[in-house]
Short mmCIF file of N, CA, C and O in Angstrom, two decimals:
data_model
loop_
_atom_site.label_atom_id
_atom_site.label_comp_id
_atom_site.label_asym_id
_atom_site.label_seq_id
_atom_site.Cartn_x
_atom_site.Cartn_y
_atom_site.Cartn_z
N UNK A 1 111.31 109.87 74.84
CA UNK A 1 112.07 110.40 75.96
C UNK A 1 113.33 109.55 76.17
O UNK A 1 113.35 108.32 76.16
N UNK A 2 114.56 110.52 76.40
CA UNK A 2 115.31 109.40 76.63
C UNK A 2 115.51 109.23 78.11
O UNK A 2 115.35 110.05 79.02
N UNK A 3 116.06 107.45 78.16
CA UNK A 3 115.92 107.34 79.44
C UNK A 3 117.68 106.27 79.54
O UNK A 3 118.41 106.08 78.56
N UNK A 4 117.91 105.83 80.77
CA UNK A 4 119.06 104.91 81.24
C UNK A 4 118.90 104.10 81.27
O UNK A 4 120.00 103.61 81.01
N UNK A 5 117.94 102.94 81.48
CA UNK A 5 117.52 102.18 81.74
C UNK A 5 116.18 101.55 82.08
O UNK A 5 115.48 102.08 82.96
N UNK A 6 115.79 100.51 81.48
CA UNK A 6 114.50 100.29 80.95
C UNK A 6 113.88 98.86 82.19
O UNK A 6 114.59 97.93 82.56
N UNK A 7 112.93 99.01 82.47
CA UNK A 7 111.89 97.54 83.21
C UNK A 7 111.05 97.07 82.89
O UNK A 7 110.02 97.61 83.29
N UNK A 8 110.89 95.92 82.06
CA UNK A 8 109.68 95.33 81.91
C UNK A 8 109.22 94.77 82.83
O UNK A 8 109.69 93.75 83.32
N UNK A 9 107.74 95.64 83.39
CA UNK A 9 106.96 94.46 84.89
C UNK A 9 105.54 94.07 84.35
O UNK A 9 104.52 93.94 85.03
N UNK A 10 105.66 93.93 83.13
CA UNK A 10 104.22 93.47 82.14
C UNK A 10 104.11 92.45 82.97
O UNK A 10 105.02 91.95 83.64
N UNK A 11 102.78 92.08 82.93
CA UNK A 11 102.03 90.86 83.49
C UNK A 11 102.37 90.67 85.05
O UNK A 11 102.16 89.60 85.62
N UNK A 12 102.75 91.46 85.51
CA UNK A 12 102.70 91.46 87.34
C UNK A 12 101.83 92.42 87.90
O UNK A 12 101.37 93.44 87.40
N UNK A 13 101.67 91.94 88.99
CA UNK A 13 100.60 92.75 89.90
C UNK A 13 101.04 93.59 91.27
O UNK A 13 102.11 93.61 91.87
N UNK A 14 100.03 94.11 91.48
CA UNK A 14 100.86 94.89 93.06
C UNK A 14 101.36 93.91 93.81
O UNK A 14 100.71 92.86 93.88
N UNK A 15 102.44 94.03 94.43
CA UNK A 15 102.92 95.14 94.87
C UNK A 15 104.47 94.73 93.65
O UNK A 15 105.40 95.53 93.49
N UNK A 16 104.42 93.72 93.14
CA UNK A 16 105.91 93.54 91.99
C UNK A 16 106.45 94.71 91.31
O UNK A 16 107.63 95.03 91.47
N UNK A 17 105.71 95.31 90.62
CA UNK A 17 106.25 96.16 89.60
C UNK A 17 106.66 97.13 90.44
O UNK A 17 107.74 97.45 89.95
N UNK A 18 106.48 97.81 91.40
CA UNK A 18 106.76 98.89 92.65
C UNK A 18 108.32 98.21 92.90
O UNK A 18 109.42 98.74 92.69
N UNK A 19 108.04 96.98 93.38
CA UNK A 19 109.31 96.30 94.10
C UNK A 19 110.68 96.34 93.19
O UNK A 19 111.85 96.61 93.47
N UNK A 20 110.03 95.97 92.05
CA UNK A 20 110.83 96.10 90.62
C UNK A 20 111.82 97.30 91.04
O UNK A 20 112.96 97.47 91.47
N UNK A 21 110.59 98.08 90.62
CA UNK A 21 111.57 99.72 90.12
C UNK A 21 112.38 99.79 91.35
O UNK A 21 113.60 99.63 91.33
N UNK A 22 111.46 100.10 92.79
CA UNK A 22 112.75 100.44 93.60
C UNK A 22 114.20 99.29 93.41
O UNK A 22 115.34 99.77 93.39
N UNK A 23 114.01 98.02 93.31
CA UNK A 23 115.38 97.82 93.08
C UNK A 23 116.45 98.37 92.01
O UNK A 23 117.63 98.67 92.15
N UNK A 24 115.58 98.40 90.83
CA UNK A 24 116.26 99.28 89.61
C UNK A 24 116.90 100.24 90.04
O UNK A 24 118.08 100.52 89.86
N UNK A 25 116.00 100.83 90.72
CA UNK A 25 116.48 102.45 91.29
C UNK A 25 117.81 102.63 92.06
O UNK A 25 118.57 103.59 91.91
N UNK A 26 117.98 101.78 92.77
CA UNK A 26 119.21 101.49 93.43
C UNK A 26 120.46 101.48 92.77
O UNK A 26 121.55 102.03 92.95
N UNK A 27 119.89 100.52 91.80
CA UNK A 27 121.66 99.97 90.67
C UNK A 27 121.65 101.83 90.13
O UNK A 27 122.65 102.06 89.44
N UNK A 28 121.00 102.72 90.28
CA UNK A 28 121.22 103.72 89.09
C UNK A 28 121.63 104.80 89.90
O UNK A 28 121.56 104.85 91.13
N UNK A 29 122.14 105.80 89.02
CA UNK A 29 122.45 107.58 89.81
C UNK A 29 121.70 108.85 90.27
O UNK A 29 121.44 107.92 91.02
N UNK A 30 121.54 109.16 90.36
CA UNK A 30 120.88 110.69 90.96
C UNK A 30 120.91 111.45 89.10
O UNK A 30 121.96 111.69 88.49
N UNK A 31 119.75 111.64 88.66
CA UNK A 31 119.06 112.08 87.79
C UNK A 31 119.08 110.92 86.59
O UNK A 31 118.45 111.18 85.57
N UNK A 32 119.70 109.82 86.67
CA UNK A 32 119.12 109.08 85.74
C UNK A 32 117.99 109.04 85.50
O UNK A 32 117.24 109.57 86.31
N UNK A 33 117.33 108.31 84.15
CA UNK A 33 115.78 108.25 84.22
C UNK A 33 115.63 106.57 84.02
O UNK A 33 116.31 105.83 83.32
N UNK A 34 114.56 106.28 84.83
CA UNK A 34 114.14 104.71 84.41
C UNK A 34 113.02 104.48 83.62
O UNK A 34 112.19 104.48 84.52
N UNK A 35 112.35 104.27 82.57
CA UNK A 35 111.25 103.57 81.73
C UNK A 35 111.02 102.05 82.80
O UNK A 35 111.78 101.15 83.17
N UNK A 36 109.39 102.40 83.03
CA UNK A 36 109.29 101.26 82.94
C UNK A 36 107.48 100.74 82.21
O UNK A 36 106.49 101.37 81.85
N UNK A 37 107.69 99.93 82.26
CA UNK A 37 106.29 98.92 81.36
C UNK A 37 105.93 97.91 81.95
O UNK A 37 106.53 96.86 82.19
N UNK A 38 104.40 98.41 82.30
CA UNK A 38 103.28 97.95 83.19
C UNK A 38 101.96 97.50 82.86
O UNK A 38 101.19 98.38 82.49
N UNK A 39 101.57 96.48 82.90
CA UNK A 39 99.97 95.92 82.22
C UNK A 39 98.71 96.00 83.56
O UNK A 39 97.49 96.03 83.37
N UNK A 40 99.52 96.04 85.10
CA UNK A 40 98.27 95.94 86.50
C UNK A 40 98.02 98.01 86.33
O UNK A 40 98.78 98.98 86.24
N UNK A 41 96.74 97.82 86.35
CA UNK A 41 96.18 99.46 86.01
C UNK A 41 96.19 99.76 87.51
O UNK A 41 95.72 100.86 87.81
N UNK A 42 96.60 99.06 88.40
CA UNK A 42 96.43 99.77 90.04
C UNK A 42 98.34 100.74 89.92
O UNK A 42 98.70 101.69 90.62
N UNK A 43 98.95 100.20 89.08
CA UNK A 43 100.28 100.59 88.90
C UNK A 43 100.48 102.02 88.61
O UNK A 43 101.57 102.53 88.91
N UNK A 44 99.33 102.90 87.93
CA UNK A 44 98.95 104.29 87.74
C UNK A 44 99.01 104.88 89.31
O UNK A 44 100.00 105.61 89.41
N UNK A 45 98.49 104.81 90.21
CA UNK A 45 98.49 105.37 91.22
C UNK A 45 99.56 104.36 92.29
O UNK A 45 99.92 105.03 93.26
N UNK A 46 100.02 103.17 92.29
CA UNK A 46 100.70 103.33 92.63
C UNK A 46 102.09 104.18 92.64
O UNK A 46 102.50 104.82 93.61
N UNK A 47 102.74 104.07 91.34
CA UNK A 47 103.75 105.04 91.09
C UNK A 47 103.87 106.02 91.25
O UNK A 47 104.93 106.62 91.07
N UNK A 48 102.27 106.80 91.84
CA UNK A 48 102.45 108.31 91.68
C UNK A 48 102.43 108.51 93.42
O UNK A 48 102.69 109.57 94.01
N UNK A 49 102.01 107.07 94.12
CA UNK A 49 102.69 107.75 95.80
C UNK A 49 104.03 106.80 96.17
O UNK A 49 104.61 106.77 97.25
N UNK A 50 104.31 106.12 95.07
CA UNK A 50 105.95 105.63 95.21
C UNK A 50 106.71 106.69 94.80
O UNK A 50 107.78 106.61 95.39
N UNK A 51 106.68 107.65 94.07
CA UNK A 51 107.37 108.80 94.28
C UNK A 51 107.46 110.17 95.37
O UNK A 51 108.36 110.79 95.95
N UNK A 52 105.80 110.23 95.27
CA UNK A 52 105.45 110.91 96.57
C UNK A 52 106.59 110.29 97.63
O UNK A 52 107.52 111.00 98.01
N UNK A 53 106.48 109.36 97.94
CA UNK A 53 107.06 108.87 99.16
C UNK A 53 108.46 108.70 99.31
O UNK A 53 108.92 108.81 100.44
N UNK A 54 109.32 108.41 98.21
CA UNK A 54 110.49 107.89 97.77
C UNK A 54 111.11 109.75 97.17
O UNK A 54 112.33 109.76 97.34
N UNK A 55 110.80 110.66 96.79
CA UNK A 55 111.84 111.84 96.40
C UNK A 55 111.67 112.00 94.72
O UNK A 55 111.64 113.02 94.04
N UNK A 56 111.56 110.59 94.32
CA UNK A 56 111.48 109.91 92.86
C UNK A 56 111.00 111.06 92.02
O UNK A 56 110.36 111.80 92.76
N UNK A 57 111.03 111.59 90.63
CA UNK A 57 110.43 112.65 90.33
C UNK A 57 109.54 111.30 89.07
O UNK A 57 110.09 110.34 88.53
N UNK A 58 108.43 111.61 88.98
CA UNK A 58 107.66 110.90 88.03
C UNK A 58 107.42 111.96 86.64
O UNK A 58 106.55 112.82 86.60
N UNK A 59 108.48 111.66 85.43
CA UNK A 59 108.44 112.50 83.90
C UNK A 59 107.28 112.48 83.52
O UNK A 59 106.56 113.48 83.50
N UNK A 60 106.84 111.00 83.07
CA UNK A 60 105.49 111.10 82.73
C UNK A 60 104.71 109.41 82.55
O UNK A 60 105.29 108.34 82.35
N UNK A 61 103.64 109.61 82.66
CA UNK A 61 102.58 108.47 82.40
C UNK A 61 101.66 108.38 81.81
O UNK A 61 100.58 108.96 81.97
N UNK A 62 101.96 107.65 81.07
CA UNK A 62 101.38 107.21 79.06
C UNK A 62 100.63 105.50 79.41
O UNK A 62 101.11 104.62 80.13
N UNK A 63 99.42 105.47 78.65
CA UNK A 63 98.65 104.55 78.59
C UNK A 63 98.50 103.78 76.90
O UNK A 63 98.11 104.39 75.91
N UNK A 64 98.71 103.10 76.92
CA UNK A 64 99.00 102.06 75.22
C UNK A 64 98.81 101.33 74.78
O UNK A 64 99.73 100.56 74.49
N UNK A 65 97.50 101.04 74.44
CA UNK A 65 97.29 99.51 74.38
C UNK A 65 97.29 98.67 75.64
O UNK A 65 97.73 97.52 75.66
N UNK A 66 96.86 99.19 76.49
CA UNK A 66 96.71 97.96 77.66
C UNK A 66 97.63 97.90 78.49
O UNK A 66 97.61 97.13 79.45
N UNK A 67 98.78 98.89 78.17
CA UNK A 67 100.09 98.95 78.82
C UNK A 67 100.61 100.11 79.40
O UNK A 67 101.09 100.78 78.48
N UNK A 68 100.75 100.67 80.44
CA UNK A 68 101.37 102.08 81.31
C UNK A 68 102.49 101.99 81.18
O UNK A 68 103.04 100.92 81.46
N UNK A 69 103.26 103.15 80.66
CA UNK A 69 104.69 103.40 80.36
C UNK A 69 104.68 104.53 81.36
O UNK A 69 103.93 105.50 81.44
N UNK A 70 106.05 104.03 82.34
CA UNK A 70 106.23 105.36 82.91
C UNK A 70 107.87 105.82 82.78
O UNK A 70 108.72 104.97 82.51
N UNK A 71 108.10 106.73 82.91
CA UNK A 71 109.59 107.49 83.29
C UNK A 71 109.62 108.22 84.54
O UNK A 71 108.75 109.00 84.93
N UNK A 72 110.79 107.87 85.22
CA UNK A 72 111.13 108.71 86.61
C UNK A 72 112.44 108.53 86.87
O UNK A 72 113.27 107.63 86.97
N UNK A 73 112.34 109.68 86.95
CA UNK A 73 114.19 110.31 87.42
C UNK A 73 114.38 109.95 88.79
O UNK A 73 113.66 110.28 89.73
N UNK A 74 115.42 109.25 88.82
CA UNK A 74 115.95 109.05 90.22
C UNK A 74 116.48 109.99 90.93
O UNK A 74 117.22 110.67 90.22
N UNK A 75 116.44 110.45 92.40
CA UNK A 75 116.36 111.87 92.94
C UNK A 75 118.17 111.80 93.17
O UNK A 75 118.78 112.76 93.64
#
């Protein structure tokens, strides 16, 4: 998938990788997409009510070896 810009939040835990993206999200535009890469498995459901909550559209969420890749378009 292509995306704009990429986050590695491997090896962090709640609530970091959340904190991460929304700052990412900021530096970027209205339909960009962000990748990001996640190793805390609570990060699956977080992301999916950090969008709920945030407008965020969530592309998709892929599991890999120990690692959650997600993509989400910034609204």
């Amino acid at each position: 998938m292509q995306f704009d810009k990429e986050l590695d939040a491997r090896g962090l835990n709640c609530p970091l990788p959340i904190l991460r993206a929304k700052k990412a999200l900021t530096d970027m535009t209205s339909g960009q997409v962000l990748k990001i890469l996640a190793t805390d498995p609570g990060s699956v459901k977080d992301f999916q009510a950090f969008c709920k909550q945030t407008g965020n559209e969530l592309l998709s969420s892929d599991t890999a070896e120990k690692e959650f890749i997600f993509f989400m378009k910034r609204k």
